[in-house]
Amino acid sequence: MAFRCQRDSYAREPDDRGTINDISVLRVTRRGAQADHFTQTPLTAGTEVQVRVDWERRFDHMQQHSGQHLITAVADHLFGLKTTSWELGRLRSVVELDGPSVTAEQVAAIEQSVNEKIRDGLPVNVQEMSLDDPEVEKVRGRGLPDDHAGPIRVVTIHSVDSNMCCGTHVSNLSDLQVIKILGTEKGKKNKTNLIFLAGNRVLKWMERSHGTEKALTTLLKCGAEDHVEAVKKLQNVTKLLQKNNLSLLRDLAVHVAHSLRSSPAWGGVVTLHRKEGDSEFMNIIVNEIGSEETLLFLTVGDEKGAGLFLLAGPAEAVETLGPRVAEVLEGKGAGKKGRFQGKATKMSRRAEVRALLQAYVSTRGAEEWGPGRLPSAPALENGSPRTTESLGQ
């Protein structure tokens, strides 16, 4: 058996895998009529070799490719929907149809027809023809590669379709077992993508779906027929809880703001960290109390991991310190009008930020900050700004 590196008139079929003398074949490419094999280690020229094709991969490609030919022929015959391209994907395959939309009724009719033909066990034949053979005119195709040479290869599904193709195919439609059309998606301009599975892929898809169904039955404690309603109820409960939690968090932010405002450390450097919270929580605090007279450093998240931060205070100070705070916390941020906020990856370095802020304030006297600004002489204790660290639970 030889390795194949093929392409048909719509798309390139994935190449084969396997071994040559037990050496893995990593890739096969076509160069004119020649197939180039890329192996894990070199082979000695002139050596007699034993070739083993990865049959599971090859047969999967055969099922999907013959399935595409069948879908293409049926879609054209039933509804005049021409195939403009197709893709043999790793998990699913896609046929691009020349039409802005395909109805659910059309999809159902195509699926029913292709599976009827599979049950009929129609033979699939491969033959080579000369380009000047009159029969070539009856064969479907979209042209040949520029470097094509020699006869053309025609794949025929008995009484259904004949198509120029050099890909791999089953010898009888019964080898496809079944085709399942999963649905459609909007494609390129005025195109519709029809998504399908053929053969063993359908069985694997059913196995995955059944496993998911069993897991949901255990988690939701109801039968499969009630899964959707059970999830909808959970979503509604979750939305209500989130709404209530947000309301409580806002109330808490207002309470925390008043507490910080009355803190003896106000007028120096004030810090706060909570495990629970978000950017809105921190901004509510700043909005509630203002921060023109202090440097306010707020953080939420994991004390030693990632989280969010907000630095508020006099615009000039925040503009200078904000990027440095983000750097210390190994994060990123942006700011304007006396606020700088962002994401951090190293909340464990909050103490270093406090030290940075303290050092900054300590190097500036009351005259530089101006009346009512950071910090006045009485706001200093033992030559250092007053600070506070509040840990929320």
Coordinates of C-alpha atoms in Angstrom, one line a residue:
M1 CA 0.0 0.0 0.0
A2 CA 1.3 3.4 -0.9
F3 CA 1.1 6.7 1.0
R4 CA -1.3 9.2 -0.7
C5 CA -0.9 13.0 -0.9
Q6 CA -4.0 13.9 -2.9
R7 CA -6.2 16.8 -3.8
D8 CA -9.5 17.0 -5.6
S9 CA -11.1 19.8 -7.5
Y10 CA -12.5 21.4 -4.3
A11 CA -9.9 21.0 -1.5
R12 CA -6.8 19.3 -0.5
E13 CA -7.3 16.0 1.4
P14 CA -5.0 15.6 4.4
D15 CA -2.0 13.4 3.7
D16 CA -1.4 10.0 5.0
R17 CA 0.6 9.0 8.1
G18 CA 2.3 5.7 9.0
T19 CA 5.8 4.2 9.0
I20 CA 8.5 3.2 6.5
N21 CA 10.7 0.5 8.0
D22 CA 9.2 1.5 11.4
I23 CA 10.4 5.1 11.0
S24 CA 7.5 7.5 11.4
V25 CA 6.3 9.4 8.4
L26 CA 5.6 13.0 9.5
R27 CA 4.3 14.5 6.3
V28 CA 3.7 13.7 2.6
T29 CA 3.6 16.4 -0.1
R30 CA 3.0 16.2 -3.8
R31 CA 5.5 17.5 -6.4
G32 CA 4.1 16.9 -9.8
A33 CA 3.5 13.2 -10.1
Q34 CA 5.9 12.5 -7.3
A35 CA 5.1 12.1 -3.6
D36 CA 7.8 13.4 -1.2
H37 CA 7.9 11.7 2.2
F38 CA 9.3 13.4 5.3
T39 CA 10.4 10.9 7.9
Q40 CA 11.6 11.2 11.5
T41 CA 15.1 9.9 10.6
P42 CA 16.8 9.5 7.2
L43 CA 16.4 6.5 5.0
T44 CA 19.2 5.0 3.0
A45 CA 18.6 5.3 -0.8
G46 CA 18.1 2.0 -2.6
T47 CA 17.0 0.2 0.6
E48 CA 14.0 -2.2 0.3
V49 CA 11.4 -0.9 2.7
Q50 CA 8.2 -2.0 4.4
V51 CA 5.4 0.6 4.3
R52 CA 2.6 0.7 6.9
V53 CA -0.2 3.2 6.5
D54 CA -2.1 4.5 9.5
W55 CA -5.3 2.8 8.4
E56 CA -7.5 4.4 11.0
R57 CA -6.6 7.9 9.7
R58 CA -6.8 6.8 6.0
F59 CA -10.2 5.1 6.4
D60 CA -11.5 8.2 8.3
H61 CA -10.4 10.4 5.4
M62 CA -12.0 7.9 2.9
Q63 CA -15.4 8.1 4.8
Q64 CA -15.4 11.9 5.0
H65 CA -14.3 12.4 1.4
S66 CA -16.8 10.0 -0.1
G67 CA -19.4 11.5 2.2
Q68 CA -18.7 14.9 0.8
H69 CA -19.1 13.7 -2.8
L70 CA -22.5 12.2 -1.8
I71 CA -23.7 15.4 -0.1
T72 CA -22.5 17.6 -2.9
A73 CA -24.4 15.4 -5.5
V74 CA -27.6 15.2 -3.5
A75 CA -27.7 19.0 -2.6
D76 CA -27.2 19.8 -6.2
H77 CA -29.8 17.3 -7.4
L78 CA -32.5 18.2 -4.9
F79 CA -32.1 22.0 -4.6
G80 CA -29.6 23.1 -7.2
L81 CA -27.1 24.0 -4.4
K82 CA -23.6 23.9 -5.9
T83 CA -20.6 23.0 -3.8
T84 CA -17.9 25.8 -4.1
S85 CA -15.4 24.3 -1.7
W86 CA -15.1 21.9 1.3
E87 CA -12.8 21.2 4.2
L88 CA -12.0 17.9 5.8
G89 CA -11.4 19.0 9.4
R90 CA -9.9 17.1 12.3
L91 CA -13.2 16.7 14.1
R92 CA -15.8 17.8 11.6
S93 CA -16.0 18.5 7.9
V94 CA -17.6 21.4 6.1
V95 CA -19.2 21.7 2.6
E96 CA -19.5 25.3 1.3
L97 CA -22.8 25.6 -0.7
D98 CA -23.4 28.4 -3.2
G99 CA -26.4 30.0 -1.5
P100 CA -27.1 32.6 1.1
S101 CA -29.1 30.2 3.3
V102 CA -30.2 26.6 3.5
T103 CA -33.4 25.9 5.4
A104 CA -33.8 23.3 8.1
E105 CA -36.2 21.4 5.8
Q106 CA -33.6 21.3 3.1
V107 CA -30.9 20.0 5.5
A108 CA -33.3 17.3 6.7
A109 CA -34.1 16.3 3.1
I110 CA -30.4 16.1 2.1
E111 CA -29.6 14.0 5.2
Q112 CA -32.5 11.6 4.6
S113 CA -31.5 11.2 0.9
V114 CA -27.8 10.5 1.5
N115 CA -28.5 8.0 4.2
E116 CA -31.0 6.2 1.9
K117 CA -28.3 5.9 -0.7
I118 CA -25.9 4.5 2.0
R119 CA -28.5 1.9 2.9
D120 CA -28.8 1.0 -0.8
G121 CA -25.2 0.0 -0.8
L122 CA -24.3 1.8 -4.0
P123 CA -20.9 0.9 -5.4
V124 CA -18.2 3.6 -5.8
N125 CA -15.8 3.1 -8.7
V126 CA -12.5 4.7 -9.7
Q127 CA -11.3 4.8 -13.3
E128 CA -8.7 6.8 -15.3
M129 CA -9.6 8.6 -18.4
S130 CA -7.7 10.4 -21.1
L131 CA -8.3 14.1 -21.4
D132 CA -9.6 13.7 -24.9
D133 CA -12.2 11.0 -23.9
P134 CA -15.7 12.3 -24.8
E135 CA -17.0 10.9 -21.5
V136 CA -14.9 13.5 -19.7
E137 CA -17.5 16.1 -20.7
K138 CA -20.1 14.3 -18.5
V139 CA -17.8 14.4 -15.4
R140 CA -18.3 17.0 -12.7
G141 CA -15.1 19.0 -11.9
R142 CA -13.6 22.4 -11.4
G143 CA -10.5 22.2 -13.4
L144 CA -7.1 20.4 -13.0
P145 CA -3.9 21.5 -11.2
D146 CA -1.5 23.6 -13.3
D147 CA 1.1 20.8 -13.0
H148 CA -1.2 18.0 -13.9
A149 CA 0.1 15.4 -16.4
G150 CA -1.3 12.2 -17.8
P151 CA -4.8 10.7 -17.5
I152 CA -7.4 12.1 -15.2
R153 CA -8.9 10.1 -12.3
V154 CA -12.7 9.9 -12.0
V155 CA -14.7 8.8 -9.0
T156 CA -18.2 7.5 -9.7
I157 CA -21.0 6.8 -7.2
H158 CA -23.3 4.5 -9.2
S159 CA -26.3 6.3 -10.5
V160 CA -25.5 9.4 -8.4
D161 CA -22.4 11.3 -9.4
S162 CA -19.1 11.3 -11.4
N163 CA -16.4 13.6 -10.3
M164 CA -12.8 14.3 -11.2
C165 CA -10.9 13.5 -8.0
C166 CA -7.5 12.1 -6.9
G167 CA -8.5 11.6 -3.2
T168 CA -9.1 8.4 -1.3
H169 CA -12.6 6.9 -1.2
V170 CA -14.6 3.9 0.0
S171 CA -15.5 1.2 -2.6
N172 CA -19.2 1.1 -1.5
L173 CA -21.4 3.7 0.2
S174 CA -22.3 1.1 2.8
D175 CA -18.8 1.7 4.2
L176 CA -19.9 5.2 5.2
Q177 CA -22.3 3.6 7.7
V178 CA -24.2 6.9 8.3
I179 CA -23.9 10.6 7.7
K180 CA -25.1 13.2 10.3
I181 CA -25.5 16.8 9.3
L182 CA -24.9 18.9 12.4
G183 CA -26.3 22.1 11.0
T184 CA -25.3 25.1 8.9
E185 CA -23.3 28.3 9.5
K186 CA -23.1 31.5 7.5
G187 CA -20.2 31.3 5.2
K188 CA -18.5 33.8 2.9
K189 CA -20.5 36.3 0.9
N190 CA -23.7 34.5 -0.2
K191 CA -22.4 31.1 0.9
T192 CA -23.6 28.6 3.5
N193 CA -21.4 26.1 5.3
L194 CA -23.0 22.7 5.9
I195 CA -21.3 20.8 8.7
F196 CA -21.3 17.1 8.7
L197 CA -19.8 13.9 10.1
A198 CA -19.5 10.5 8.4
G199 CA -18.9 7.0 9.5
N200 CA -16.9 6.4 12.6
R201 CA -17.0 10.1 13.5
V202 CA -20.7 9.8 14.0
L203 CA -20.2 7.0 16.5
K204 CA -17.5 8.9 18.4
W205 CA -19.8 12.0 18.4
M206 CA -22.6 9.9 19.8
E207 CA -20.3 8.5 22.5
R208 CA -19.2 11.9 23.6
S209 CA -22.8 13.3 23.6
H210 CA -24.0 10.3 25.6
G211 CA -21.2 10.8 28.1
T212 CA -22.1 14.5 28.5
E213 CA -25.8 13.6 28.9
K214 CA -25.0 11.1 31.6
A215 CA -22.8 13.6 33.4
L216 CA -25.5 16.3 33.2
T217 CA -28.1 13.8 34.5
T218 CA -26.0 13.3 37.6
L219 CA -25.3 17.0 38.1
L220 CA -28.8 18.2 37.5
K221 CA -30.5 15.3 39.1
C222 CA -33.1 15.0 36.3
G223 CA -33.6 13.1 33.1
A224 CA -32.1 14.1 29.8
E225 CA -35.5 15.5 28.6
D226 CA -35.5 18.0 31.5
H227 CA -31.8 19.2 31.1
V228 CA -32.6 22.4 29.2
E229 CA -35.3 23.5 31.7
A230 CA -33.1 22.7 34.6
V231 CA -30.2 24.8 33.2
K232 CA -32.6 27.7 32.5
K233 CA -33.7 27.6 36.1
L234 CA -30.1 27.6 37.3
Q235 CA -29.3 30.5 35.1
N236 CA -32.2 32.5 36.5
V237 CA -31.2 31.8 40.1
T238 CA -27.6 32.7 39.3
K239 CA -28.6 36.0 37.7
L240 CA -30.7 36.9 40.8
L241 CA -27.9 36.0 43.1
Q242 CA -25.4 38.0 41.1
K243 CA -27.8 41.0 41.2
N244 CA -28.2 40.7 45.0
N245 CA -24.5 40.2 45.4
L246 CA -23.7 43.3 43.4
S247 CA -26.2 45.3 45.5
L248 CA -24.6 44.1 48.7
L249 CA -21.1 44.8 47.3
R250 CA -22.1 48.4 46.5
D251 CA -23.5 48.9 50.0
L252 CA -20.3 47.5 51.4
A253 CA -18.2 49.8 49.2
V254 CA -20.1 52.8 50.6
H255 CA -19.5 51.6 54.2
V256 CA -15.8 51.0 53.6
A257 CA -15.5 54.4 52.0
H258 CA -16.9 56.1 55.1
S259 CA -14.6 54.0 57.3
L260 CA -11.5 54.9 55.4
R261 CA -12.5 58.6 55.4
S262 CA -12.6 58.6 59.2
S263 CA -9.4 56.6 59.5
P264 CA -6.6 58.4 61.5
A265 CA -4.4 57.6 58.5
W266 CA -6.4 59.8 56.1
G267 CA -4.2 62.4 54.6
G268 CA -1.3 60.1 54.1
V269 CA -1.2 56.7 52.3
V270 CA -4.3 54.5 52.8
T271 CA -4.5 51.0 51.5
L272 CA -7.2 48.4 51.3
H273 CA -7.3 44.8 50.1
R274 CA -10.3 42.5 49.7
K275 CA -10.4 39.0 48.3
E276 CA -13.9 39.6 46.9
G277 CA -14.6 42.6 44.7
D278 CA -14.1 44.1 41.3
S279 CA -13.2 47.4 39.6
E280 CA -16.6 48.8 40.2
F281 CA -16.3 48.1 44.0
M282 CA -13.0 50.0 44.1
N283 CA -14.3 52.9 42.0
I284 CA -17.4 53.3 44.2
I285 CA -15.1 53.7 47.2
V286 CA -13.2 56.5 45.4
N287 CA -16.3 58.2 44.2
E288 CA -17.9 58.1 47.6
I289 CA -15.0 59.7 49.5
G290 CA -12.8 61.4 47.0
S291 CA -9.0 61.1 47.3
E292 CA -7.6 64.6 46.6
E293 CA -6.0 64.7 50.0
T294 CA -4.5 61.2 50.2
L295 CA -3.0 58.4 48.1
L296 CA -5.5 55.6 48.1
F297 CA -4.2 52.2 47.0
L298 CA -7.0 49.6 46.6
T299 CA -6.7 46.0 45.6
V300 CA -9.0 43.0 45.1
G301 CA -8.2 39.3 44.4
D302 CA -5.9 36.6 45.6
E303 CA -3.5 38.0 48.2
K304 CA -0.6 36.2 46.7
G305 CA -1.7 35.7 43.1
A306 CA -3.5 37.8 40.5
G307 CA -6.0 40.6 41.0
L308 CA -7.0 44.1 40.3
F309 CA -5.6 47.4 41.6
L310 CA -6.6 51.1 41.7
L311 CA -4.4 54.0 42.7
A312 CA -6.2 57.3 43.3
G313 CA -5.0 60.7 44.6
P314 CA -3.7 64.0 43.3
A315 CA -3.4 63.8 39.5
E316 CA 0.3 64.6 39.3
A317 CA 1.2 62.0 41.9
V318 CA -1.0 59.3 40.3
E319 CA 0.4 60.0 36.9
T320 CA 3.9 59.5 38.2
L321 CA 3.3 56.5 40.5
G322 CA 0.7 54.6 38.5
P323 CA 3.0 53.0 36.0
R324 CA 5.5 52.2 38.8
V325 CA 2.8 50.5 40.8
A326 CA 1.9 48.3 37.8
E327 CA 5.5 47.4 37.3
V328 CA 6.0 46.4 41.0
L329 CA 2.8 44.2 40.8
E330 CA 3.9 42.8 37.4
G331 CA 0.8 44.0 35.8
K332 CA -0.6 46.5 33.3
G333 CA -2.9 49.5 33.7
A334 CA -3.9 52.9 32.5
G335 CA -5.3 56.0 34.0
K336 CA -6.4 59.6 33.9
K337 CA -7.8 62.4 36.2
G338 CA -6.2 61.1 39.4
R339 CA -6.9 57.4 38.9
F340 CA -4.7 54.6 37.6
Q341 CA -6.1 51.0 37.5
G342 CA -5.3 47.7 36.0
K343 CA -4.6 44.0 36.4
A344 CA -1.8 42.6 38.5
T345 CA -0.2 39.1 38.6
K346 CA 1.8 39.6 41.9
M347 CA -0.5 40.8 44.7
S348 CA 2.1 39.4 47.1
R349 CA 4.1 42.5 46.4
R350 CA 1.5 45.0 47.8
A351 CA 3.9 45.8 50.7
E352 CA 6.5 47.0 48.2
V353 CA 3.9 49.3 46.6
R354 CA 3.0 50.7 50.1
A355 CA 6.7 51.4 50.7
L356 CA 7.0 53.1 47.2
L357 CA 4.0 55.3 48.0
Q358 CA 5.4 56.2 51.5
A359 CA 8.8 57.0 50.1
Y360 CA 7.2 59.2 47.4
V361 CA 5.1 61.2 50.0
S362 CA 8.0 61.5 52.4
T363 CA 10.2 63.2 49.8
R364 CA 7.6 65.9 49.3
G365 CA 6.8 68.6 51.9
A366 CA 3.5 70.4 52.6
E367 CA 4.5 73.4 50.5
E368 CA 4.9 71.3 47.3
W369 CA 1.5 69.7 47.7
G370 CA -0.2 73.0 48.6
P371 CA -3.0 73.7 51.1
G372 CA -5.2 70.8 51.8
R373 CA -3.1 68.4 49.8
L374 CA -0.7 65.6 50.6
P375 CA 0.4 65.6 53.4
S376 CA 0.5 68.4 56.0
A377 CA 3.1 68.3 58.8
P378 CA 0.7 67.0 61.4
A379 CA -0.1 64.0 59.1
L380 CA 3.4 62.6 59.7
E381 CA 4.4 60.4 62.5
N382 CA 8.0 59.8 63.3
G383 CA 8.9 61.3 59.9
S384 CA 6.8 58.9 57.9
P385 CA 3.3 59.2 56.5
R386 CA 0.5 57.4 58.3
T387 CA -0.7 54.3 56.5
T388 CA -3.5 51.8 57.1
E389 CA -4.0 48.3 55.7
S390 CA -7.6 46.9 55.8
L391 CA -8.0 43.2 54.9
G392 CA -11.5 42.3 53.8
Q393 CA -12.8 38.8 54.1

